[in-house]
Every structure is written in structure tokens, then in C-alpha cells.
């Protein structure tokens, strides 16, 4: 009988979600991450002293679409927000599940779900798809920001493999390496930033990696702070922060 050699990456090991290749890869999960981050968007989250903020580009795929219906930022609760990049249908399904999990926690425990508990729960659910072949991994990467009495301001990143980690600042998407490089140089400043400066740091990181100035309508920014609810900034508020950044760079 003849034996045909099939290259591993093409052959047996990426046909099912749960099969390891001899090199230790789960190809379908790697493809899900690629699908999530190959849309061209970049997202950045920054944690300050008592606040956390995140930012992403606002891209409208078609001029005929009502621009107000397109957003990557979702309110989960008064103290938690989530920014998702990836495939839009997967993002919407994931947001429904995130909100369900948060509401279920409130119903069972009688107090708001801390962001670290929510990030862990969603990561645990994502990890199931690396282990069972009954579903497919969601092609989206999530950045959570939240503020609670237990741990204060927090930033978490959750990916399709089920990794979840708290960060001082983090990025995902097309320009992730460049953004992480920028943020690593600023890491000593982060712990002392107030709310406005936290937002400005996120915007400055985005300006740096895109190597361009942008209008307030081209980005989405949201923030949560101790003593105030999660909120998305209006175009006017974003414009005020952009002006503050340019004034600081002029001095």
C-alpha cells in the first residue's frame, strides 16, 4: 500500500479544534486569533491610579451604513465595559453571553460582578472550545475595564484560547507590538495617572502607533473610574482630550 505524505499544517491537525499537532499547536485556535486580529483595527487599554480607559479606531465598512450603529465598545454593567475586536457576528454573540453571565452573578449573589471574576468566567468558557469539538472558538479578542471596591481599577485581556491576565496597559489588533512597545516605555507613569491623563495616555498611544493625528469621530474612547460609572466619551469630550494632548506636546 502506498503512503502519501501530507504536510502537518494542511493535513490532519487543523481539521478539528481539539487535535494537537506533534509540535504542540492547536491550529484552529491559532486561526481564530488570526481571524480576530486581522481586521485591521487596533485597541488599547490603560489603567491609571483610580481609573481605566480603552480606545479603538472607528471604521465604517460601507458609507451607506448608519454610522451610529457601529461600535466596538459595550457597556456590561455600571462598573464594567468591554471592547471587542474581531468578527462582528461573533462579537455580538459574545457580548450577549458576557451580559448574561454578569446578570446571573448579580441575581445569585446580590452584588455587582467584579471585573476579574467576569474575565475569568469568560476565559473559562472560551477554554472549553479548545477542549471539546462541539463548538468553534469565537473569533474575537476582548479587553475589559472595570472598577470595584475589592481591587480598584482593572484592565483584563481575554483571547479565544482562554488566556486572561490583568494588565497595567495592553493592546490587541494590527499594531499590537508597536502599541505594547510604546506602553512599556510609559509603565512607570501609569500608576499616578488621573482619569483625564489615563484617557490621554490611551489616545497618545494610538496616535503613536498610527503615526497620524485623527479626528474625534475616527476613534471610540470609554472610561471607568472610582466613584463614577462606565461611560463612553462623546466626540466633544474626545476633542477636548485631543486638544489637551496637542497643548502638552507644544510646551
PDB file of C-alpha atoms in Angstrom, residues 41-201:
ATOM      1  CA  UNK A  41      -8.279  47.519  13.889  1.00  0.00           C
ATOM      2  CA  UNK A  42      -6.113  48.214  16.935  1.00  0.00           C
ATOM      3  CA  UNK A  43      -7.379  48.503  20.512  1.00  0.00           C
ATOM      4  CA  UNK A  44      -5.502  49.855  23.539  1.00  0.00           C
ATOM      5  CA  UNK A  45      -6.418  49.807  27.247  1.00  0.00           C
ATOM      6  CA  UNK A  46      -4.668  51.738  30.036  1.00  0.00           C
ATOM      7  CA  UNK A  47      -5.028  51.548  33.819  1.00  0.00           C
ATOM      8  CA  UNK A  48      -4.365  54.689  35.857  1.00  0.00           C
ATOM      9  CA  UNK A  49      -4.441  55.356  39.617  1.00  0.00           C
ATOM     10  CA  UNK A  50      -8.212  55.067  40.113  1.00  0.00           C
ATOM     11  CA  UNK A  51      -9.441  54.759  36.540  1.00  0.00           C
ATOM     12  CA  UNK A  52      -9.134  52.655  33.416  1.00  0.00           C
ATOM     13  CA  UNK A  53      -9.751  53.593  29.787  1.00  0.00           C
ATOM     14  CA  UNK A  54      -9.712  51.977  26.382  1.00  0.00           C
ATOM     15  CA  UNK A  55      -9.653  53.190  22.807  1.00  0.00           C
ATOM     16  CA  UNK A  56     -10.104  51.765  19.329  1.00  0.00           C
ATOM     17  CA  UNK A  57     -10.462  53.002  15.781  1.00  0.00           C
ATOM     18  CA  UNK A  58     -13.959  53.525  14.464  1.00  0.00           C
ATOM     19  CA  UNK A  59     -14.117  52.119  10.947  1.00  0.00           C
ATOM     20  CA  UNK A  60     -17.369  52.142   8.977  1.00  0.00           C
ATOM     21  CA  UNK A  61     -17.139  49.359   6.360  1.00  0.00           C
ATOM     22  CA  UNK A  62     -19.670  50.947   3.995  1.00  0.00           C
ATOM     23  CA  UNK A  63     -20.661  54.592   3.565  1.00  0.00           C
ATOM     24  CA  UNK A  64     -24.333  53.574   3.338  1.00  0.00           C
ATOM     25  CA  UNK A  65     -24.330  52.087   6.852  1.00  0.00           C
ATOM     26  CA  UNK A  66     -25.736  54.285   9.625  1.00  0.00           C
ATOM     27  CA  UNK A  67     -22.509  55.126  11.488  1.00  0.00           C
ATOM     28  CA  UNK A  68     -24.267  55.343  14.879  1.00  0.00           C
ATOM     29  CA  UNK A  69     -24.986  51.579  14.718  1.00  0.00           C
ATOM     30  CA  UNK A  70     -21.296  50.612  14.529  1.00  0.00           C
ATOM     31  CA  UNK A  71     -19.382  50.339  17.799  1.00  0.00           C
ATOM     32  CA  UNK A  72     -16.720  48.094  19.317  1.00  0.00           C
ATOM     33  CA  UNK A  73     -17.431  49.259  22.879  1.00  0.00           C
ATOM     34  CA  UNK A  74     -20.153  47.686  25.003  1.00  0.00           C
ATOM     35  CA  UNK A  75     -21.417  48.528  28.481  1.00  0.00           C
ATOM     36  CA  UNK A  76     -21.700  45.347  30.551  1.00  0.00           C
ATOM     37  CA  UNK A  77     -22.681  46.950  33.871  1.00  0.00           C
ATOM     38  CA  UNK A  78     -22.308  50.274  35.684  1.00  0.00           C
ATOM     39  CA  UNK A  79     -18.733  49.354  36.602  1.00  0.00           C
ATOM     40  CA  UNK A  80     -17.607  47.171  33.653  1.00  0.00           C
ATOM     41  CA  UNK A  81     -17.066  47.898  29.973  1.00  0.00           C
ATOM     42  CA  UNK A  82     -15.852  45.612  27.204  1.00  0.00           C
ATOM     43  CA  UNK A  83     -14.081  46.394  23.939  1.00  0.00           C
ATOM     44  CA  UNK A  84     -14.109  43.597  21.359  1.00  0.00           C
ATOM     45  CA  UNK A  85     -12.312  43.341  18.042  1.00  0.00           C
ATOM     46  CA  UNK A  86     -12.832  40.534  15.545  1.00  0.00           C
ATOM     47  CA  UNK A  87     -15.748  39.186  13.520  1.00  0.00           C
ATOM     48  CA  UNK A  88     -18.904  41.235  14.130  1.00  0.00           C
ATOM     49  CA  UNK A  89     -21.364  38.289  14.450  1.00  0.00           C
ATOM     50  CA  UNK A  90     -19.056  36.574  16.968  1.00  0.00           C
ATOM     51  CA  UNK A  91     -18.678  39.845  18.885  1.00  0.00           C
ATOM     52  CA  UNK A  92     -22.441  40.266  19.214  1.00  0.00           C
ATOM     53  CA  UNK A  93     -22.897  36.679  20.378  1.00  0.00           C
ATOM     54  CA  UNK A  94     -20.059  37.058  22.881  1.00  0.00           C
ATOM     55  CA  UNK A  95     -21.475  40.319  24.290  1.00  0.00           C
ATOM     56  CA  UNK A  96     -24.840  38.610  24.859  1.00  0.00           C
ATOM     57  CA  UNK A  97     -23.074  35.846  26.792  1.00  0.00           C
ATOM     58  CA  UNK A  98     -20.964  38.303  28.816  1.00  0.00           C
ATOM     59  CA  UNK A  99     -24.051  40.294  29.831  1.00  0.00           C
ATOM     60  CA  UNK A 100     -25.894  37.088  30.695  1.00  0.00           C
ATOM     61  CA  UNK A 101     -23.048  35.908  32.944  1.00  0.00           C
ATOM     62  CA  UNK A 102     -22.874  39.304  34.702  1.00  0.00           C
ATOM     63  CA  UNK A 103     -26.638  39.397  35.308  1.00  0.00           C
ATOM     64  CA  UNK A 104     -26.654  35.805  36.523  1.00  0.00           C
ATOM     65  CA  UNK A 105     -23.917  36.641  39.049  1.00  0.00           C
ATOM     66  CA  UNK A 106     -25.880  39.650  40.361  1.00  0.00           C
ATOM     67  CA  UNK A 107     -29.044  37.531  40.657  1.00  0.00           C
ATOM     68  CA  UNK A 108     -27.275  34.757  42.570  1.00  0.00           C
ATOM     69  CA  UNK A 109     -25.027  36.877  44.819  1.00  0.00           C
ATOM     70  CA  UNK A 110     -26.836  40.177  45.254  1.00  0.00           C
ATOM     71  CA  UNK A 111     -23.867  42.421  44.402  1.00  0.00           C
ATOM     72  CA  UNK A 112     -22.206  43.560  41.133  1.00  0.00           C
ATOM     73  CA  UNK A 113     -19.800  41.119  39.495  1.00  0.00           C
ATOM     74  CA  UNK A 114     -16.164  42.206  39.872  1.00  0.00           C
ATOM     75  CA  UNK A 115     -14.353  42.570  36.551  1.00  0.00           C
ATOM     76  CA  UNK A 116     -11.714  39.960  37.481  1.00  0.00           C
ATOM     77  CA  UNK A 117     -14.448  37.387  38.122  1.00  0.00           C
ATOM     78  CA  UNK A 118     -16.148  38.176  34.811  1.00  0.00           C
ATOM     79  CA  UNK A 119     -12.889  37.971  32.850  1.00  0.00           C
ATOM     80  CA  UNK A 120     -12.115  34.597  34.461  1.00  0.00           C
ATOM     81  CA  UNK A 121     -15.599  33.268  33.723  1.00  0.00           C
ATOM     82  CA  UNK A 122     -15.468  34.276  30.046  1.00  0.00           C
ATOM     83  CA  UNK A 123     -11.937  32.864  29.731  1.00  0.00           C
ATOM     84  CA  UNK A 124     -13.157  29.576  31.248  1.00  0.00           C
ATOM     85  CA  UNK A 125     -15.969  29.420  28.696  1.00  0.00           C
ATOM     86  CA  UNK A 126     -13.521  30.165  25.858  1.00  0.00           C
ATOM     87  CA  UNK A 127     -11.185  27.429  27.073  1.00  0.00           C
ATOM     88  CA  UNK A 128     -13.951  24.817  26.644  1.00  0.00           C
ATOM     89  CA  UNK A 129     -13.757  25.285  22.854  1.00  0.00           C
ATOM     90  CA  UNK A 130     -10.083  24.296  22.917  1.00  0.00           C
ATOM     91  CA  UNK A 131     -11.092  21.021  24.521  1.00  0.00           C
ATOM     92  CA  UNK A 132     -14.466  19.981  23.121  1.00  0.00           C
ATOM     93  CA  UNK A 133     -15.256  19.734  19.424  1.00  0.00           C
ATOM     94  CA  UNK A 134     -18.937  20.617  19.897  1.00  0.00           C
ATOM     95  CA  UNK A 135     -18.494  24.292  19.002  1.00  0.00           C
ATOM     96  CA  UNK A 136     -15.992  26.635  17.450  1.00  0.00           C
ATOM     97  CA  UNK A 137     -13.867  29.248  19.137  1.00  0.00           C
ATOM     98  CA  UNK A 138     -15.241  32.784  18.938  1.00  0.00           C
ATOM     99  CA  UNK A 139     -13.086  34.913  16.637  1.00  0.00           C
ATOM    100  CA  UNK A 140     -12.841  37.923  18.922  1.00  0.00           C
ATOM    101  CA  UNK A 141     -10.404  39.320  21.473  1.00  0.00           C
ATOM    102  CA  UNK A 142     -11.841  41.128  24.499  1.00  0.00           C
ATOM    103  CA  UNK A 143     -10.465  43.971  26.584  1.00  0.00           C
ATOM    104  CA  UNK A 144     -12.298  44.539  29.874  1.00  0.00           C
ATOM    105  CA  UNK A 145     -12.055  47.635  32.042  1.00  0.00           C
ATOM    106  CA  UNK A 146     -13.727  47.876  35.414  1.00  0.00           C
ATOM    107  CA  UNK A 147     -13.562  49.424  38.839  1.00  0.00           C
ATOM    108  CA  UNK A 148     -14.694  47.747  42.050  1.00  0.00           C
ATOM    109  CA  UNK A 149     -14.219  48.072  45.815  1.00  0.00           C
ATOM    110  CA  UNK A 150     -12.069  44.945  46.038  1.00  0.00           C
ATOM    111  CA  UNK A 151      -9.301  45.672  43.530  1.00  0.00           C
ATOM    112  CA  UNK A 152      -9.937  49.229  42.277  1.00  0.00           C
ATOM    113  CA  UNK A 153      -9.407  49.985  38.584  1.00  0.00           C
ATOM    114  CA  UNK A 154      -8.571  46.925  36.481  1.00  0.00           C
ATOM    115  CA  UNK A 155      -7.745  46.051  32.857  1.00  0.00           C
ATOM    116  CA  UNK A 156      -8.065  42.489  31.533  1.00  0.00           C
ATOM    117  CA  UNK A 157      -7.466  40.882  28.164  1.00  0.00           C
ATOM    118  CA  UNK A 158      -9.205  37.632  27.179  1.00  0.00           C
ATOM    119  CA  UNK A 159      -8.465  35.761  23.941  1.00  0.00           C
ATOM    120  CA  UNK A 160     -10.108  32.821  22.099  1.00  0.00           C
ATOM    121  CA  UNK A 161      -7.749  30.304  23.770  1.00  0.00           C
ATOM    122  CA  UNK A 162      -8.964  31.282  27.250  1.00  0.00           C
ATOM    123  CA  UNK A 163      -5.945  33.268  28.417  1.00  0.00           C
ATOM    124  CA  UNK A 164      -6.915  36.021  30.816  1.00  0.00           C
ATOM    125  CA  UNK A 165      -4.497  38.350  32.577  1.00  0.00           C
ATOM    126  CA  UNK A 166      -4.651  41.696  34.392  1.00  0.00           C
ATOM    127  CA  UNK A 167      -2.561  44.439  32.795  1.00  0.00           C
ATOM    128  CA  UNK A 168      -1.284  47.914  33.630  1.00  0.00           C
ATOM    129  CA  UNK A 169      -1.746  48.616  29.918  1.00  0.00           C
ATOM    130  CA  UNK A 170      -2.370  46.326  26.967  1.00  0.00           C
ATOM    131  CA  UNK A 171      -3.098  46.294  23.255  1.00  0.00           C
ATOM    132  CA  UNK A 172      -4.504  43.935  20.671  1.00  0.00           C
ATOM    133  CA  UNK A 173      -5.011  44.032  16.916  1.00  0.00           C
ATOM    134  CA  UNK A 174      -2.978  45.101  13.906  1.00  0.00           C
ATOM    135  CA  UNK A 175      -0.449  47.326  15.692  1.00  0.00           C
ATOM    136  CA  UNK A 176      -0.250  45.378  18.966  1.00  0.00           C
ATOM    137  CA  UNK A 177       3.600  45.094  19.026  1.00  0.00           C
ATOM    138  CA  UNK A 178       4.083  48.820  18.371  1.00  0.00           C
ATOM    139  CA  UNK A 179       1.491  49.799  20.989  1.00  0.00           C
ATOM    140  CA  UNK A 180       2.966  47.460  23.618  1.00  0.00           C
ATOM    141  CA  UNK A 181       6.398  48.917  22.907  1.00  0.00           C
ATOM    142  CA  UNK A 182       5.063  52.469  23.433  1.00  0.00           C
ATOM    143  CA  UNK A 183       3.250  51.485  26.663  1.00  0.00           C
ATOM    144  CA  UNK A 184       6.249  49.625  28.105  1.00  0.00           C
ATOM    145  CA  UNK A 185       8.250  52.866  27.945  1.00  0.00           C
ATOM    146  CA  UNK A 186       5.495  54.677  29.895  1.00  0.00           C
ATOM    147  CA  UNK A 187       4.871  51.975  32.509  1.00  0.00           C
ATOM    148  CA  UNK A 188       6.325  53.947  35.441  1.00  0.00           C
ATOM    149  CA  UNK A 189       3.942  56.843  34.802  1.00  0.00           C
ATOM    150  CA  UNK A 190       0.752  54.764  34.745  1.00  0.00           C
ATOM    151  CA  UNK A 191       0.129  54.314  38.483  1.00  0.00           C
ATOM    152  CA  UNK A 192      -0.086  58.066  39.069  1.00  0.00           C
ATOM    153  CA  UNK A 193      -2.456  59.000  36.200  1.00  0.00           C
ATOM    154  CA  UNK A 194      -5.819  60.614  36.986  1.00  0.00           C
ATOM    155  CA  UNK A 195      -8.879  59.984  34.794  1.00  0.00           C
ATOM    156  CA  UNK A 196      -8.136  62.626  32.137  1.00  0.00           C
ATOM    157  CA  UNK A 197      -4.468  61.642  31.918  1.00  0.00           C
ATOM    158  CA  UNK A 198      -5.398  57.941  31.640  1.00  0.00           C
ATOM    159  CA  UNK A 199      -7.614  58.738  28.639  1.00  0.00           C
ATOM    160  CA  UNK A 200      -4.873  60.940  27.159  1.00  0.00           C
ATOM    161  CA  UNK A 201      -2.286  58.159  27.560  1.00  0.00           C
TER     162      UNK A 201
END
